[in-house]
Short mmCIF file of C-alpha atoms in Angstrom, two decimals:
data_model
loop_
_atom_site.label_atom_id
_atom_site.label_comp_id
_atom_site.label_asym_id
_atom_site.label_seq_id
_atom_site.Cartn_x
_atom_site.Cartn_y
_atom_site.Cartn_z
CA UNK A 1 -38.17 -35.20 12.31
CA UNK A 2 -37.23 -32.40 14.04
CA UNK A 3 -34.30 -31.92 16.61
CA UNK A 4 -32.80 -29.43 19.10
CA UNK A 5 -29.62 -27.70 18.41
CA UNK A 6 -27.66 -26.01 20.56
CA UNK A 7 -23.93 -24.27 20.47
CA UNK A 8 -22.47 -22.92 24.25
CA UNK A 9 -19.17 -21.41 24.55
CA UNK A 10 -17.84 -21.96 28.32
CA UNK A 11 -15.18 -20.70 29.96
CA UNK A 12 -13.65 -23.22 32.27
CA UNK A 13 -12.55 -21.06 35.52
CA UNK A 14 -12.18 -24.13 37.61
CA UNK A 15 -9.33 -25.32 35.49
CA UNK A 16 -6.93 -22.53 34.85
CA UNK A 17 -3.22 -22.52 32.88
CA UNK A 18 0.07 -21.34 34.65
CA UNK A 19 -0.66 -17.82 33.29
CA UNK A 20 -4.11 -18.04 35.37
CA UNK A 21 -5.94 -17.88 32.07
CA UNK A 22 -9.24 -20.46 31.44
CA UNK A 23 -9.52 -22.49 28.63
CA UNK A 24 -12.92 -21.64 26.47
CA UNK A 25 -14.89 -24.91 25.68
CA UNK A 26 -17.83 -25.78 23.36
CA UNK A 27 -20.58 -27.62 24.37
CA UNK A 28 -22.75 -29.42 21.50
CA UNK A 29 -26.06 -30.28 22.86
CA UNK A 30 -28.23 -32.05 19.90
CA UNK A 31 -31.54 -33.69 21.30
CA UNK A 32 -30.34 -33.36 25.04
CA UNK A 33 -27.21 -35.45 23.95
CA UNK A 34 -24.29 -33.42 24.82
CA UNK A 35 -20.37 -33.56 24.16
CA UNK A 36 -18.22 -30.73 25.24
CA UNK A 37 -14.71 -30.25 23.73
CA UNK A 38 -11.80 -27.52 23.97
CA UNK A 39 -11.41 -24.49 21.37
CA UNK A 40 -7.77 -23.86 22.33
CA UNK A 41 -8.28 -20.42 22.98
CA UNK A 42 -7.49 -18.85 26.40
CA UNK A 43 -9.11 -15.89 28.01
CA UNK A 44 -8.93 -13.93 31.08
CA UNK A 45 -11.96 -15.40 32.96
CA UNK A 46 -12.06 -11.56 34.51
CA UNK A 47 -13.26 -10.73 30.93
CA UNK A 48 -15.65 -13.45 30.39
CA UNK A 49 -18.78 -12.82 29.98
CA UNK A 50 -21.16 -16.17 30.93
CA UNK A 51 -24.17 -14.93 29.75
CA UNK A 52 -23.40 -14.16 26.13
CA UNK A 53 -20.79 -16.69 25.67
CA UNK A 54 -18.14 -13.49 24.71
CA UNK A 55 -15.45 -11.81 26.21
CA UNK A 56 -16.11 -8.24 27.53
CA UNK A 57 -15.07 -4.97 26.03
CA UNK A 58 -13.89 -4.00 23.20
CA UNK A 59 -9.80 -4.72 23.24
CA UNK A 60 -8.15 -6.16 20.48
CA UNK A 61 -8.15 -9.54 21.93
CA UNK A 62 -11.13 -9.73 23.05
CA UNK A 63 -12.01 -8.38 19.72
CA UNK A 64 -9.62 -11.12 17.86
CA UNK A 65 -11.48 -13.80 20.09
CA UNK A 66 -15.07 -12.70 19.89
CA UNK A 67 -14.07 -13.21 16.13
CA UNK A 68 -12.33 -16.60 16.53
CA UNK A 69 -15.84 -17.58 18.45
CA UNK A 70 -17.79 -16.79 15.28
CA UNK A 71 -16.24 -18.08 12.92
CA UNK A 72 -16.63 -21.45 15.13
CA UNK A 73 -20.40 -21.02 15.51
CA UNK A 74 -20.70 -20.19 11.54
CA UNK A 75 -18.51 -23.02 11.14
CA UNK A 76 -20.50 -25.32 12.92
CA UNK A 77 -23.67 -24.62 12.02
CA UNK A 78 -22.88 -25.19 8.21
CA UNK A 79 -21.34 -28.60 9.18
CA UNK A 80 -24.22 -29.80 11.01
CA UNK A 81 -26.34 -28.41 7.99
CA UNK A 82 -23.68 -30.92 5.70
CA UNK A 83 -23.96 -33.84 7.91
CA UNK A 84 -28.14 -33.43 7.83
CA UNK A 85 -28.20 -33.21 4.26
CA UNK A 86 -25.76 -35.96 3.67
CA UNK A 87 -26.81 -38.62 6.63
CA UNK A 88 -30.63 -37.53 7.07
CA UNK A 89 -29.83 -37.25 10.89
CA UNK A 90 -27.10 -35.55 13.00
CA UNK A 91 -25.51 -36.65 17.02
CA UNK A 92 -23.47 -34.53 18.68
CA UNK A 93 -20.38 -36.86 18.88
CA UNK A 94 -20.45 -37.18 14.79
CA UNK A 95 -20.98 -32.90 14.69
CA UNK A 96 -17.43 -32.55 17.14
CA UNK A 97 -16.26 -35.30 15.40
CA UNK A 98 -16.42 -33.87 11.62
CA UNK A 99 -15.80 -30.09 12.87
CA UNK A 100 -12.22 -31.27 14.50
CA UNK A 101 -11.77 -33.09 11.35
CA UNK A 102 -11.48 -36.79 12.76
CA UNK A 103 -14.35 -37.92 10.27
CA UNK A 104 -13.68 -35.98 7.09
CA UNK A 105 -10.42 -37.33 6.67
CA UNK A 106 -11.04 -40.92 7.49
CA UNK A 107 -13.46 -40.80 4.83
CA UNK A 108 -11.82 -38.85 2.64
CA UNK A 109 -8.68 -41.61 2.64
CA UNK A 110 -11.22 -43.89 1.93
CA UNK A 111 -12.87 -42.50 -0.75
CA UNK A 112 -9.46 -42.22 -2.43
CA UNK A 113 -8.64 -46.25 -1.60
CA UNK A 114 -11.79 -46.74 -4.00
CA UNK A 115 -11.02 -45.01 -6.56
CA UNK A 116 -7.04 -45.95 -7.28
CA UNK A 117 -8.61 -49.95 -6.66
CA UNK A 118 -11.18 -48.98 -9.32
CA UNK A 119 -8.22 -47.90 -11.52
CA UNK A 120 -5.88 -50.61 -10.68
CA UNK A 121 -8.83 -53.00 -11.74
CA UNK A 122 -8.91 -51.31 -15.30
CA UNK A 123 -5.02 -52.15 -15.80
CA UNK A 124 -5.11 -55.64 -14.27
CA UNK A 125 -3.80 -58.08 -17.03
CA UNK A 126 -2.21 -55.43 -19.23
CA UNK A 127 0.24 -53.52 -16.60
CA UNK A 128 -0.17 -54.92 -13.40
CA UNK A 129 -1.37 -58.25 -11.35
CA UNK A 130 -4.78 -59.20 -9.66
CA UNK A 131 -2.22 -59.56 -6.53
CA UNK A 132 -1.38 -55.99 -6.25
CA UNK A 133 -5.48 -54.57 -6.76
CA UNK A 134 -5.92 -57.55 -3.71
CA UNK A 135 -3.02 -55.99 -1.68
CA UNK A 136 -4.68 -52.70 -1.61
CA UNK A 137 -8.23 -53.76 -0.95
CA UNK A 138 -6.67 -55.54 1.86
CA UNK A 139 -4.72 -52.41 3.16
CA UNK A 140 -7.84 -50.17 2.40
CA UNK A 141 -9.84 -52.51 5.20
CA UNK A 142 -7.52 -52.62 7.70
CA UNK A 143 -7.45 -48.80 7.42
CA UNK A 144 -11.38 -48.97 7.78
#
């Protein structure tokens, strides 16, 4: 099944920081299902250029942040490519969620629960009790 994919960088000029600088924003739009979160980067919105998604000229910020930009896209692109090779199918909401890293750990910390249970299990009855392997499967679920 095929889907639509789509990265936007956006400058938000309506919403500007004490220093009158805009906040640049990424907007995930995957089958017409869109989430839009921040980058953390500021720019002059003087030197933003809508169209392209890039700052203007060729200044070593706006160098530094045309980079920054990049490395996002690149970055995001190979995670969606992860999450459609792992899952089979990818939302925009799980793509911003595993980019900003709110996903990957979780599981992650998971994973990990299963495999000390797995080797408390080996040393139940020799080192330790069936009470402590419990304790941890119970911890491990509330952390689910």
């Amino acid at each position: 099944m095929s889907s639509t994919f789509r990265i936007l960088f956006l400058a938000r000029k309506t919403k500007l920081n004490k220093e009158g600088l805009a906040t640049i924003n990424i907007r995930l739009t995957i089958d017409s299902k869109s989430v839009e979160f921040s980058t953390k980067i500021f720019v002059d919105p003087n030197l933003w250029n809508a169209k392209f998604g890039r700052m203007d000229g060729k200044s070593k910020t706006a160098t530094e942040i045309n980079n920054s930009l990049n490395a996002m896209l690149a970055r995001l692109k190979i995670k969606h490519q992860e999450i459609l090779d792992r899952d089979g199918y990818v939302t925009s909401e799980k793509l911003r969620d595993v980019f900003l890293g709110k996903i990957g750990l979780r599981q992650k910390l998971l994973e990990l629960f299963d495999e000390k249970i797995i080797q408390m299990d080996r040393l139940v009855g020799t080192t330790i009790k069936q009470g402590e392997v419990d304790k941890f499967i119970g911890t491990k679920k509330r952390l689910a």
